[in-house]
Amino acid sequence: MMIAKYRKTVLAALALLMVFCSLGLAQGAPTLNGMALHVQLSKEQFIAALYLTTPTSNARDALTKEEDKAMELRILTDDLYARRFQRMWIEGIAINAGATEMERHAQNLANFSNLLKIKLVKGDILRIERSAAKNTTTVILNRQTLDTIADAHFFDLLLRTWLGPVPLSSEFKESLLGGGTVKPELAERFADISPTSARIAEIATLLKGTKLPEPARQAPPAPPAVAPEIPTPPPAVAVVPEPQAEEPQPEVEQPQTPPEPEKLLTEASLFNDEEILSDEEEDGFSFTAENLLSEQIYIAKLTKWTTNFVNYPRNALRNEHQGTVRLTVTLSRDGRVRDVQILEKSEHETLNKAAVKAVRSASPYPAVPDTIKGDRFLFTVPVVFRMN
């Protein structure tokens, strides 16, 4: 038994060493800073790794330092729909960045989002590298370059999705900011993930052919001489202080006809709803800087709108319960809520119910802009319950 335990420990250590060395041993090369598992709807999606030249446990340092960096995702499922994966980045930036920065990087993000139209499968390795010397952000899938974007600061914008004020989850962010400390078991799993030879050949064929979307190009703006300061993000989540008198509700123009009954989807029905998650619905659609920026601004507006309807449950305040609830909301074009689903729960049921109630109370939301197509709009809203 002791020998088996020792062997397992040695294997885990070797796996961790392999990951640390995956970028080479050259002086100044990024090294592993942290690693995190992303789970959604109780299903493991991918293992994420963050590589920094200067290890740190401080998010601001990781985001602003002018140095080489890398993000790497190793996919754990065949159910990572391209549309949902695109939206993870689009919504993450909309929530964690300011309007000015989103506008400056709109074309880069459109190009990046169009690259992600390839459906990722189990074993795929997506890597995003930042080169300070070359001032580039390079996107690599299974060791094959998809595109190189001529702006190193675009990498920092993408990294906001992981390390910004509203990350995929607090635990996810904390694990990436390990300062070089990683769980050996997770590192072992990470090292074991790799694409098949057939999959590598498939990606190579896509790159040579016409199936891989070619993003529209325009001359990128001249990059700033120094890394931009992180702007104060818009009020993207509900940060609720100590109990106080309820704030007045915003005046909302009531629709002429009663809204349709809202349906609370079950976790299983949302995950298996091909109509919602299928990539076929937007087959052939490509983002432009204009329509993507319009969508991000609308998402930020919807998130801010939701905060006006959030009330911290008194019982939760009394027991000092805190947490984040992430909801998926589907709107009709007139802004009425058609569906609401808890995507990620907090550990406290009272907070989960309060978050859903906030979304229901917020209906109707501002109508979907004419610049966004479709008869409905789906977005993810994080509701944060935090005591001052």
mmCIF file of C-alpha atoms in Angstrom:
data_model
loop_
_atom_site.group_PDB
_atom_site.id
_atom_site.type_symbol
_atom_site.label_atom_id
_atom_site.label_comp_id
_atom_site.label_asym_id
_atom_site.label_seq_id
_atom_site.Cartn_x
_atom_site.Cartn_y
_atom_site.Cartn_z
ATOM 1 C CA MET A 1 0.000 0.000 0.000
ATOM 2 C CA MET A 2 2.839 2.372 0.902
ATOM 3 C CA ILE A 3 4.559 1.637 -2.421
ATOM 4 C CA ALA A 4 1.370 2.334 -4.383
ATOM 5 C CA LYS A 5 0.831 5.587 -2.509
ATOM 6 C CA TYR A 6 4.435 6.628 -3.119
ATOM 7 C CA ARG A 7 4.133 5.747 -6.818
ATOM 8 C CA LYS A 8 0.979 7.860 -7.156
ATOM 9 C CA THR A 9 2.687 10.805 -5.476
ATOM 10 C CA VAL A 10 5.702 10.519 -7.786
ATOM 11 C CA LEU A 11 3.477 10.358 -10.887
ATOM 12 C CA ALA A 12 1.550 13.436 -9.781
ATOM 13 C CA ALA A 13 4.794 15.319 -9.171
ATOM 14 C CA LEU A 14 6.126 14.320 -12.600
ATOM 15 C CA ALA A 15 2.888 15.479 -14.228
ATOM 16 C CA LEU A 16 3.171 18.817 -12.487
ATOM 17 C CA LEU A 17 6.797 19.137 -13.582
ATOM 18 C CA MET A 18 5.815 18.388 -17.196
ATOM 19 C CA VAL A 19 3.220 21.158 -17.138
ATOM 20 C CA PHE A 20 5.663 23.638 -15.631
ATOM 21 C CA CYS A 21 8.167 22.817 -18.344
ATOM 22 C CA SER A 22 5.679 22.820 -21.228
ATOM 23 C CA LEU A 23 6.743 26.308 -22.280
ATOM 24 C CA GLY A 24 10.438 25.519 -22.190
ATOM 25 C CA LEU A 25 13.138 26.503 -19.773
ATOM 26 C CA ALA A 26 14.314 29.678 -21.467
ATOM 27 C CA GLN A 27 14.923 32.556 -19.120
ATOM 28 C CA GLY A 28 11.934 34.878 -19.011
ATOM 29 C CA ALA A 29 9.494 32.350 -20.497
ATOM 30 C CA PRO A 30 6.065 32.190 -18.822
ATOM 31 C CA THR A 31 5.683 29.486 -16.193
ATOM 32 C CA LEU A 32 2.586 27.942 -14.683
ATOM 33 C CA ASN A 33 0.906 30.350 -12.265
ATOM 34 C CA GLY A 34 -2.309 28.458 -11.559
ATOM 35 C CA MET A 35 -4.806 25.918 -12.818
ATOM 36 C CA ALA A 36 -8.591 25.674 -12.486
ATOM 37 C CA LEU A 37 -11.433 23.350 -13.431
ATOM 38 C CA HIS A 38 -14.488 24.952 -15.065
ATOM 39 C CA VAL A 39 -17.776 23.185 -14.339
ATOM 40 C CA GLN A 40 -21.124 24.215 -15.776
ATOM 41 C CA LEU A 41 -24.501 22.584 -15.140
ATOM 42 C CA SER A 42 -22.668 19.969 -13.057
ATOM 43 C CA LYS A 43 -20.597 18.968 -16.107
ATOM 44 C CA GLU A 44 -16.852 19.469 -16.404
ATOM 45 C CA GLN A 45 -16.074 21.710 -19.395
ATOM 46 C CA PHE A 46 -12.330 22.303 -19.420
ATOM 47 C CA ILE A 47 -9.198 22.684 -17.313
ATOM 48 C CA ALA A 48 -7.684 26.154 -17.598
ATOM 49 C CA ALA A 49 -4.060 27.054 -16.985
ATOM 50 C CA LEU A 50 -2.521 30.512 -16.661
ATOM 51 C CA TYR A 51 1.168 31.054 -17.435
ATOM 52 C CA LEU A 52 2.963 34.236 -16.354
ATOM 53 C CA THR A 53 6.555 35.398 -16.607
ATOM 54 C CA THR A 54 6.273 36.789 -13.088
ATOM 55 C CA PRO A 55 4.191 34.498 -10.826
ATOM 56 C CA THR A 56 1.636 36.335 -8.728
ATOM 57 C CA SER A 57 -1.489 35.915 -6.622
ATOM 58 C CA ASN A 58 -2.653 39.450 -7.453
ATOM 59 C CA ALA A 59 -5.163 39.814 -10.301
ATOM 60 C CA ARG A 60 -4.164 43.376 -11.137
ATOM 61 C CA ASP A 61 -0.511 42.409 -11.539
ATOM 62 C CA ALA A 62 -1.451 39.482 -13.767
ATOM 63 C CA LEU A 63 -3.612 41.732 -15.953
ATOM 64 C CA THR A 64 -1.365 44.780 -16.302
ATOM 65 C CA LYS A 65 2.245 43.594 -16.337
ATOM 66 C CA GLU A 66 3.969 44.087 -19.689
ATOM 67 C CA GLU A 67 5.364 40.601 -20.157
ATOM 68 C CA ASP A 68 4.821 37.335 -21.994
ATOM 69 C CA LYS A 69 1.786 35.370 -20.802
ATOM 70 C CA ALA A 70 -0.368 32.460 -21.936
ATOM 71 C CA MET A 71 -3.799 30.986 -21.312
ATOM 72 C CA GLU A 72 -4.429 27.343 -22.075
ATOM 73 C CA LEU A 73 -7.671 25.344 -22.078
ATOM 74 C CA ARG A 74 -7.778 21.562 -22.312
ATOM 75 C CA ILE A 75 -11.253 20.368 -23.215
ATOM 76 C CA LEU A 76 -12.984 17.661 -21.169
ATOM 77 C CA THR A 77 -16.269 17.236 -23.058
ATOM 78 C CA ASP A 78 -17.740 16.852 -26.533
ATOM 79 C CA ASP A 79 -20.688 19.045 -25.486
ATOM 80 C CA LEU A 80 -18.854 22.375 -25.486
ATOM 81 C CA TYR A 81 -21.028 24.114 -28.060
ATOM 82 C CA ALA A 82 -19.255 26.768 -30.117
ATOM 83 C CA ARG A 83 -21.985 29.356 -29.506
ATOM 84 C CA ARG A 84 -21.812 28.959 -25.734
ATOM 85 C CA PHE A 85 -18.000 29.035 -25.814
ATOM 86 C CA GLN A 86 -18.056 32.258 -27.860
ATOM 87 C CA ARG A 87 -20.499 33.819 -25.430
ATOM 88 C CA MET A 88 -18.289 32.964 -22.468
ATOM 89 C CA TRP A 89 -15.689 35.422 -23.786
ATOM 90 C CA ILE A 90 -18.138 38.005 -25.159
ATOM 91 C CA GLU A 91 -20.164 38.214 -21.956
ATOM 92 C CA GLY A 92 -17.115 38.023 -19.721
ATOM 93 C CA ILE A 93 -15.603 41.054 -21.416
ATOM 94 C CA ALA A 94 -18.932 42.925 -21.449
ATOM 95 C CA ILE A 95 -19.202 42.486 -17.675
ATOM 96 C CA ASN A 96 -15.560 43.094 -16.742
ATOM 97 C CA ALA A 97 -14.420 45.865 -19.119
ATOM 98 C CA GLY A 98 -15.442 49.443 -19.779
ATOM 99 C CA ALA A 99 -17.212 50.660 -22.929
ATOM 100 C CA THR A 100 -14.153 52.567 -24.190
ATOM 101 C CA GLU A 101 -11.927 49.509 -24.049
ATOM 102 C CA MET A 102 -14.580 47.299 -25.649
ATOM 103 C CA GLU A 103 -14.869 49.774 -28.496
ATOM 104 C CA ARG A 104 -11.092 49.902 -28.993
ATOM 105 C CA HIS A 105 -10.875 46.114 -29.233
ATOM 106 C CA ALA A 106 -14.180 45.477 -31.049
ATOM 107 C CA GLN A 107 -12.571 44.363 -34.318
ATOM 108 C CA ASN A 108 -10.047 42.132 -32.548
ATOM 109 C CA LEU A 109 -12.816 40.479 -30.537
ATOM 110 C CA ALA A 110 -14.906 39.979 -33.690
ATOM 111 C CA ASN A 111 -11.942 38.252 -35.353
ATOM 112 C CA PHE A 112 -11.324 36.132 -32.249
ATOM 113 C CA SER A 113 -14.996 35.149 -31.904
ATOM 114 C CA ASN A 114 -15.162 34.078 -35.546
ATOM 115 C CA LEU A 115 -12.176 31.797 -34.991
ATOM 116 C CA LEU A 116 -14.163 30.021 -32.245
ATOM 117 C CA LYS A 117 -16.821 28.833 -34.693
ATOM 118 C CA ILE A 118 -14.897 25.563 -34.723
ATOM 119 C CA LYS A 119 -16.645 23.212 -32.296
ATOM 120 C CA LEU A 120 -14.133 22.063 -29.705
ATOM 121 C CA VAL A 121 -14.152 18.411 -28.671
ATOM 122 C CA LYS A 122 -12.717 16.357 -25.846
ATOM 123 C CA GLY A 123 -8.916 16.375 -25.982
ATOM 124 C CA ASP A 124 -8.565 19.683 -27.835
ATOM 125 C CA ILE A 125 -5.975 22.155 -26.550
ATOM 126 C CA LEU A 126 -6.684 25.844 -27.133
ATOM 127 C CA ARG A 127 -3.800 28.130 -26.301
ATOM 128 C CA ILE A 128 -3.638 31.937 -26.378
ATOM 129 C CA GLU A 129 -0.192 33.523 -26.151
ATOM 130 C CA ARG A 130 0.849 37.097 -25.449
ATOM 131 C CA SER A 131 4.186 38.333 -26.812
ATOM 132 C CA ALA A 132 5.289 41.629 -25.301
ATOM 133 C CA ALA A 133 8.239 41.994 -27.702
ATOM 134 C CA LYS A 134 6.170 41.354 -30.844
ATOM 135 C CA ASN A 135 3.048 43.108 -29.490
ATOM 136 C CA THR A 136 0.873 40.177 -30.566
ATOM 137 C CA THR A 137 -1.814 37.822 -29.292
ATOM 138 C CA THR A 138 -1.637 34.414 -30.960
ATOM 139 C CA VAL A 139 -4.457 31.842 -30.963
ATOM 140 C CA ILE A 140 -3.349 28.217 -31.295
ATOM 141 C CA LEU A 141 -5.500 25.082 -31.541
ATOM 142 C CA ASN A 142 -3.812 21.694 -31.147
ATOM 143 C CA ARG A 143 -0.391 23.252 -31.808
ATOM 144 C CA GLN A 144 -1.570 24.893 -35.052
ATOM 145 C CA THR A 145 -1.846 28.676 -35.298
ATOM 146 C CA LEU A 146 -5.349 29.927 -36.091
ATOM 147 C CA ASP A 147 -4.511 33.623 -36.117
ATOM 148 C CA THR A 148 -2.119 36.254 -34.801
ATOM 149 C CA ILE A 149 -3.692 39.520 -33.673
ATOM 150 C CA ALA A 150 -1.403 42.548 -33.767
ATOM 151 C CA ASP A 151 -2.132 43.780 -30.248
ATOM 152 C CA ALA A 152 -0.694 42.267 -27.060
ATOM 153 C CA HIS A 153 -3.204 44.144 -24.921
ATOM 154 C CA PHE A 154 -6.036 42.165 -26.477
ATOM 155 C CA PHE A 155 -4.732 39.187 -24.488
ATOM 156 C CA ASP A 156 -5.173 41.189 -21.280
ATOM 157 C CA LEU A 157 -8.761 41.949 -22.265
ATOM 158 C CA LEU A 158 -9.484 38.239 -22.766
ATOM 159 C CA LEU A 159 -7.856 37.493 -19.420
ATOM 160 C CA ARG A 160 -10.461 39.728 -17.737
ATOM 161 C CA THR A 161 -12.967 36.930 -18.363
ATOM 162 C CA TRP A 162 -10.943 34.781 -15.931
ATOM 163 C CA LEU A 163 -9.517 37.360 -13.515
ATOM 164 C CA GLY A 164 -11.879 40.344 -13.673
ATOM 165 C CA PRO A 165 -14.220 41.486 -10.879
ATOM 166 C CA VAL A 166 -16.854 38.986 -12.095
ATOM 167 C CA PRO A 167 -14.935 35.831 -13.179
ATOM 168 C CA LEU A 168 -16.428 32.481 -14.186
ATOM 169 C CA SER A 169 -16.433 31.767 -10.455
ATOM 170 C CA SER A 170 -14.544 32.969 -7.406
ATOM 171 C CA GLU A 171 -12.919 29.557 -6.951
ATOM 172 C CA PHE A 172 -11.878 29.508 -10.618
ATOM 173 C CA LYS A 173 -10.150 32.886 -10.256
ATOM 174 C CA GLU A 174 -8.460 31.995 -6.972
ATOM 175 C CA SER A 175 -7.061 28.755 -8.409
ATOM 176 C CA LEU A 176 -5.545 30.570 -11.402
ATOM 177 C CA LEU A 177 -3.907 33.061 -9.037
ATOM 178 C CA GLY A 178 -1.999 30.347 -7.238
ATOM 179 C CA GLY A 179 1.353 32.068 -7.629
ATOM 180 C CA GLY A 180 2.791 28.802 -8.942
ATOM 181 C CA THR A 181 0.885 26.491 -6.599
ATOM 182 C CA VAL A 182 -1.231 23.854 -8.341
ATOM 183 C CA LYS A 183 -3.083 20.770 -7.122
ATOM 184 C CA PRO A 184 -1.016 17.755 -8.272
ATOM 185 C CA GLU A 185 -4.145 15.723 -9.125
ATOM 186 C CA LEU A 186 -5.426 18.453 -11.449
ATOM 187 C CA ALA A 187 -2.000 18.863 -13.047
ATOM 188 C CA GLU A 188 -1.903 15.115 -13.694
ATOM 189 C CA ARG A 189 -5.282 15.240 -15.438
ATOM 190 C CA PHE A 190 -4.171 18.288 -17.420
ATOM 191 C CA ALA A 191 -1.027 16.555 -18.644
ATOM 192 C CA ASP A 192 -3.033 13.524 -19.802
ATOM 193 C CA ILE A 193 -5.309 15.544 -22.112
ATOM 194 C CA SER A 194 -4.242 15.665 -25.753
ATOM 195 C CA PRO A 195 -5.901 15.584 -29.191
ATOM 196 C CA THR A 196 -5.924 12.456 -31.326
ATOM 197 C CA SER A 197 -3.896 12.279 -34.524
ATOM 198 C CA ALA A 198 -7.144 12.281 -36.493
ATOM 199 C CA ARG A 199 -8.281 15.465 -34.768
ATOM 200 C CA ILE A 200 -4.962 17.208 -35.450
ATOM 201 C CA ALA A 201 -5.303 16.252 -39.121
ATOM 202 C CA GLU A 202 -8.893 17.526 -39.152
ATOM 203 C CA ILE A 203 -7.848 20.948 -37.873
ATOM 204 C CA ALA A 204 -5.010 21.070 -40.400
ATOM 205 C CA THR A 205 -7.526 20.364 -43.173
ATOM 206 C CA LEU A 206 -9.818 23.126 -41.936
ATOM 207 C CA LEU A 207 -6.913 25.564 -41.932
ATOM 208 C CA LYS A 208 -6.020 24.682 -45.522
ATOM 209 C CA GLY A 209 -9.610 24.678 -46.765
ATOM 210 C CA THR A 210 -12.455 27.149 -46.719
ATOM 211 C CA LYS A 211 -14.426 25.871 -43.731
ATOM 212 C CA LEU A 212 -12.429 27.860 -41.200
ATOM 213 C CA PRO A 213 -14.029 31.325 -40.964
ATOM 214 C CA GLU A 214 -11.786 34.070 -42.225
ATOM 215 C CA PRO A 215 -12.292 37.161 -40.047
ATOM 216 C CA ALA A 216 -12.798 40.546 -41.638
ATOM 217 C CA ARG A 217 -9.682 42.675 -41.393
ATOM 218 C CA GLN A 218 -9.092 46.295 -40.722
ATOM 219 C CA ALA A 219 -6.026 48.183 -39.633
ATOM 220 C CA PRO A 220 -5.758 47.890 -35.851
ATOM 221 C CA PRO A 221 -5.370 51.069 -33.813
ATOM 222 C CA ALA A 222 -1.892 51.975 -32.685
ATOM 223 C CA PRO A 223 -1.249 50.289 -29.352
ATOM 224 C CA PRO A 224 -0.575 52.507 -26.330
ATOM 225 C CA ALA A 225 2.977 52.859 -25.107
ATOM 226 C CA VAL A 226 2.091 51.381 -21.743
ATOM 227 C CA ALA A 227 -0.517 48.958 -20.541
ATOM 228 C CA PRO A 228 -3.839 50.729 -19.979
ATOM 229 C CA GLU A 229 -5.176 51.142 -16.490
ATOM 230 C CA ILE A 230 -8.030 48.814 -15.648
ATOM 231 C CA PRO A 231 -11.170 50.950 -15.877
ATOM 232 C CA THR A 232 -13.791 50.736 -13.203
ATOM 233 C CA PRO A 233 -16.268 48.262 -14.701
ATOM 234 C CA PRO A 234 -19.920 49.247 -15.081
ATOM 235 C CA PRO A 235 -22.236 48.154 -12.253
ATOM 236 C CA ALA A 236 -22.399 44.629 -13.579
ATOM 237 C CA VAL A 237 -23.551 42.782 -10.495
ATOM 238 C CA ALA A 238 -25.607 43.389 -7.418
ATOM 239 C CA VAL A 239 -23.337 44.290 -4.518
ATOM 240 C CA VAL A 240 -25.696 44.630 -1.603
ATOM 241 C CA PRO A 241 -24.712 46.469 1.622
ATOM 242 C CA GLU A 242 -26.115 46.073 5.091
ATOM 243 C CA PRO A 243 -29.932 46.033 5.397
ATOM 244 C CA GLN A 244 -31.548 49.331 4.639
ATOM 245 C CA ALA A 245 -34.712 50.725 3.207
ATOM 246 C CA GLU A 246 -35.442 49.295 -0.216
ATOM 247 C CA GLU A 247 -34.436 51.517 -3.105
ATOM 248 C CA PRO A 248 -37.306 52.780 -5.268
ATOM 249 C CA GLN A 249 -37.942 50.605 -8.276
ATOM 250 C CA PRO A 250 -37.280 52.199 -11.678
ATOM 251 C CA GLU A 251 -40.332 53.291 -13.573
ATOM 252 C CA VAL A 252 -41.062 50.744 -16.267
ATOM 253 C CA GLU A 253 -43.547 51.242 -19.055
ATOM 254 C CA GLN A 254 -46.022 48.384 -18.833
ATOM 255 C CA PRO A 255 -46.734 46.429 -22.007
ATOM 256 C CA GLN A 256 -50.168 46.784 -23.571
ATOM 257 C CA THR A 257 -50.766 43.052 -23.357
ATOM 258 C CA PRO A 258 -50.043 40.856 -20.337
ATOM 259 C CA PRO A 259 -46.658 39.111 -20.549
ATOM 260 C CA GLU A 260 -46.529 35.426 -21.287
ATOM 261 C CA PRO A 261 -46.144 33.156 -18.264
ATOM 262 C CA GLU A 262 -42.471 32.719 -17.473
ATOM 263 C CA LYS A 263 -41.086 29.231 -17.556
ATOM 264 C CA LEU A 264 -38.337 28.092 -15.199
ATOM 265 C CA LEU A 265 -36.289 25.582 -17.142
ATOM 266 C CA THR A 266 -34.890 22.541 -15.447
ATOM 267 C CA GLU A 267 -31.144 22.111 -15.500
ATOM 268 C CA ALA A 268 -31.418 19.081 -17.769
ATOM 269 C CA SER A 269 -33.796 20.696 -20.239
ATOM 270 C CA LEU A 270 -31.523 23.702 -20.765
ATOM 271 C CA PHE A 271 -28.405 21.628 -21.245
ATOM 272 C CA ASN A 272 -30.130 19.313 -23.733
ATOM 273 C CA ASP A 273 -32.153 21.985 -25.541
ATOM 274 C CA GLU A 274 -30.689 21.709 -29.039
ATOM 275 C CA GLU A 275 -32.705 24.712 -30.193
ATOM 276 C CA ILE A 276 -30.987 26.919 -27.622
ATOM 277 C CA LEU A 277 -27.466 25.515 -27.728
ATOM 278 C CA SER A 278 -27.114 24.062 -31.224
ATOM 279 C CA ASP A 279 -24.512 25.625 -33.494
ATOM 280 C CA GLU A 280 -26.709 25.137 -36.553
ATOM 281 C CA GLU A 281 -28.934 28.156 -35.906
ATOM 282 C CA GLU A 282 -26.120 30.615 -36.561
ATOM 283 C CA ASP A 283 -24.267 28.573 -39.165
ATOM 284 C CA GLY A 284 -22.684 31.038 -41.569
ATOM 285 C CA PHE A 285 -23.048 33.984 -39.206
ATOM 286 C CA SER A 286 -19.924 36.047 -38.654
ATOM 287 C CA PHE A 287 -19.337 38.765 -36.103
ATOM 288 C CA THR A 288 -18.362 42.248 -37.187
ATOM 289 C CA ALA A 289 -16.930 44.907 -34.909
ATOM 290 C CA GLU A 290 -20.227 46.783 -35.060
ATOM 291 C CA ASN A 291 -22.676 43.980 -34.230
ATOM 292 C CA LEU A 292 -20.429 42.493 -31.556
ATOM 293 C CA LEU A 293 -19.942 45.849 -29.830
ATOM 294 C CA SER A 294 -23.688 46.440 -29.966
ATOM 295 C CA GLU A 295 -24.278 43.057 -28.318
ATOM 296 C CA GLN A 296 -21.713 43.676 -25.577
ATOM 297 C CA ILE A 297 -23.137 47.096 -24.727
ATOM 298 C CA TYR A 298 -26.627 45.578 -24.587
ATOM 299 C CA ILE A 299 -25.419 42.782 -22.263
ATOM 300 C CA ALA A 300 -23.844 45.352 -19.928
ATOM 301 C CA LYS A 301 -27.124 47.317 -19.958
ATOM 302 C CA LEU A 302 -29.173 44.196 -19.120
ATOM 303 C CA THR A 303 -26.842 43.271 -16.282
ATOM 304 C CA LYS A 304 -27.033 46.751 -14.790
ATOM 305 C CA TRP A 305 -30.824 46.723 -15.195
ATOM 306 C CA THR A 306 -31.053 43.487 -13.188
ATOM 307 C CA THR A 307 -29.256 45.017 -10.209
ATOM 308 C CA ASN A 308 -32.122 47.478 -9.703
ATOM 309 C CA PHE A 309 -34.418 44.584 -8.805
ATOM 310 C CA VAL A 310 -32.176 42.591 -6.477
ATOM 311 C CA ASN A 311 -33.108 42.493 -2.801
ATOM 312 C CA TYR A 312 -30.827 40.826 -0.267
ATOM 313 C CA PRO A 313 -32.991 38.316 1.686
ATOM 314 C CA ARG A 314 -33.199 39.417 5.311
ATOM 315 C CA ASN A 315 -32.655 35.874 6.526
ATOM 316 C CA ALA A 316 -29.467 35.669 4.461
ATOM 317 C CA LEU A 317 -28.281 38.989 5.875
ATOM 318 C CA ARG A 318 -28.993 37.851 9.401
ATOM 319 C CA ASN A 319 -26.965 34.675 8.842
ATOM 320 C CA GLU A 320 -24.257 36.563 6.878
ATOM 321 C CA HIS A 321 -24.759 34.397 3.798
ATOM 322 C CA GLN A 322 -22.903 35.562 0.702
ATOM 323 C CA GLY A 323 -22.461 34.102 -2.758
ATOM 324 C CA THR A 324 -22.815 34.423 -6.518
ATOM 325 C CA VAL A 325 -25.638 33.047 -8.645
ATOM 326 C CA ARG A 326 -25.190 32.879 -12.416
ATOM 327 C CA LEU A 327 -28.394 32.828 -14.466
ATOM 328 C CA THR A 328 -29.136 32.214 -18.137
ATOM 329 C CA VAL A 329 -31.994 34.418 -19.336
ATOM 330 C CA THR A 330 -33.857 34.323 -22.649
ATOM 331 C CA LEU A 331 -35.686 37.464 -23.743
ATOM 332 C CA SER A 332 -38.293 38.133 -26.417
ATOM 333 C CA ARG A 333 -37.445 41.034 -28.706
ATOM 334 C CA ASP A 334 -39.681 43.308 -26.642
ATOM 335 C CA GLY A 335 -37.604 42.526 -23.529
ATOM 336 C CA ARG A 336 -40.008 40.148 -21.809
ATOM 337 C CA VAL A 337 -38.418 37.192 -20.007
ATOM 338 C CA ARG A 338 -39.226 33.925 -21.763
ATOM 339 C CA ASP A 339 -36.953 31.609 -19.801
ATOM 340 C CA VAL A 340 -34.733 31.887 -16.736
ATOM 341 C CA GLN A 341 -32.349 29.187 -15.558
ATOM 342 C CA ILE A 342 -29.867 28.863 -12.725
ATOM 343 C CA LEU A 343 -26.617 28.087 -14.500
ATOM 344 C CA GLU A 344 -24.421 28.082 -11.387
ATOM 345 C CA LYS A 345 -25.873 28.048 -7.886
ATOM 346 C CA SER A 346 -24.603 29.515 -4.657
ATOM 347 C CA GLU A 347 -24.484 27.235 -1.650
ATOM 348 C CA HIS A 348 -27.453 29.077 -0.110
ATOM 349 C CA GLU A 349 -30.890 28.344 -1.552
ATOM 350 C CA THR A 350 -32.324 31.673 -0.348
ATOM 351 C CA LEU A 351 -29.798 33.516 -2.534
ATOM 352 C CA ASN A 352 -30.608 31.306 -5.531
ATOM 353 C CA LYS A 353 -34.323 32.094 -5.182
ATOM 354 C CA ALA A 354 -33.648 35.805 -4.713
ATOM 355 C CA ALA A 355 -31.585 35.926 -7.920
ATOM 356 C CA VAL A 356 -34.322 34.242 -9.970
ATOM 357 C CA LYS A 357 -36.923 36.548 -8.431
ATOM 358 C CA ALA A 358 -34.844 39.575 -9.408
ATOM 359 C CA VAL A 359 -34.819 38.538 -13.066
ATOM 360 C CA ARG A 360 -38.547 37.848 -13.060
ATOM 361 C CA SER A 361 -39.206 41.237 -11.438
ATOM 362 C CA ALA A 362 -36.974 42.979 -13.980
ATOM 363 C CA SER A 363 -39.188 41.877 -16.877
ATOM 364 C CA PRO A 364 -39.700 43.562 -19.245
ATOM 365 C CA TYR A 365 -36.053 44.438 -19.861
ATOM 366 C CA PRO A 366 -35.010 47.081 -22.428
ATOM 367 C CA ALA A 367 -35.991 45.830 -25.874
ATOM 368 C CA VAL A 368 -33.439 44.060 -28.075
ATOM 369 C CA PRO A 369 -31.751 46.650 -30.344
ATOM 370 C CA ASP A 370 -32.445 46.495 -34.085
ATOM 371 C CA THR A 371 -28.739 45.877 -34.662
ATOM 372 C CA ILE A 372 -29.082 42.434 -33.021
ATOM 373 C CA LYS A 373 -30.867 39.841 -35.135
ATOM 374 C CA GLY A 374 -33.118 36.977 -34.063
ATOM 375 C CA ASP A 375 -36.517 36.601 -32.435
ATOM 376 C CA ARG A 376 -34.960 36.180 -28.971
ATOM 377 C CA PHE A 377 -31.827 37.070 -27.070
ATOM 378 C CA LEU A 378 -30.020 34.821 -24.594
ATOM 379 C CA PHE A 379 -27.552 36.198 -22.057
ATOM 380 C CA THR A 380 -25.908 35.199 -18.786
ATOM 381 C CA VAL A 381 -26.195 37.456 -15.758
ATOM 382 C CA PRO A 382 -24.161 37.015 -12.551
ATOM 383 C CA VAL A 383 -25.865 38.200 -9.358
ATOM 384 C CA VAL A 384 -23.438 38.780 -6.499
ATOM 385 C CA PHE A 385 -24.672 38.926 -2.909
ATOM 386 C CA ARG A 386 -21.898 40.495 -0.876
ATOM 387 C CA MET A 387 -22.020 42.260 2.491
ATOM 388 C CA ASN A 388 -19.903 45.355 3.044
#
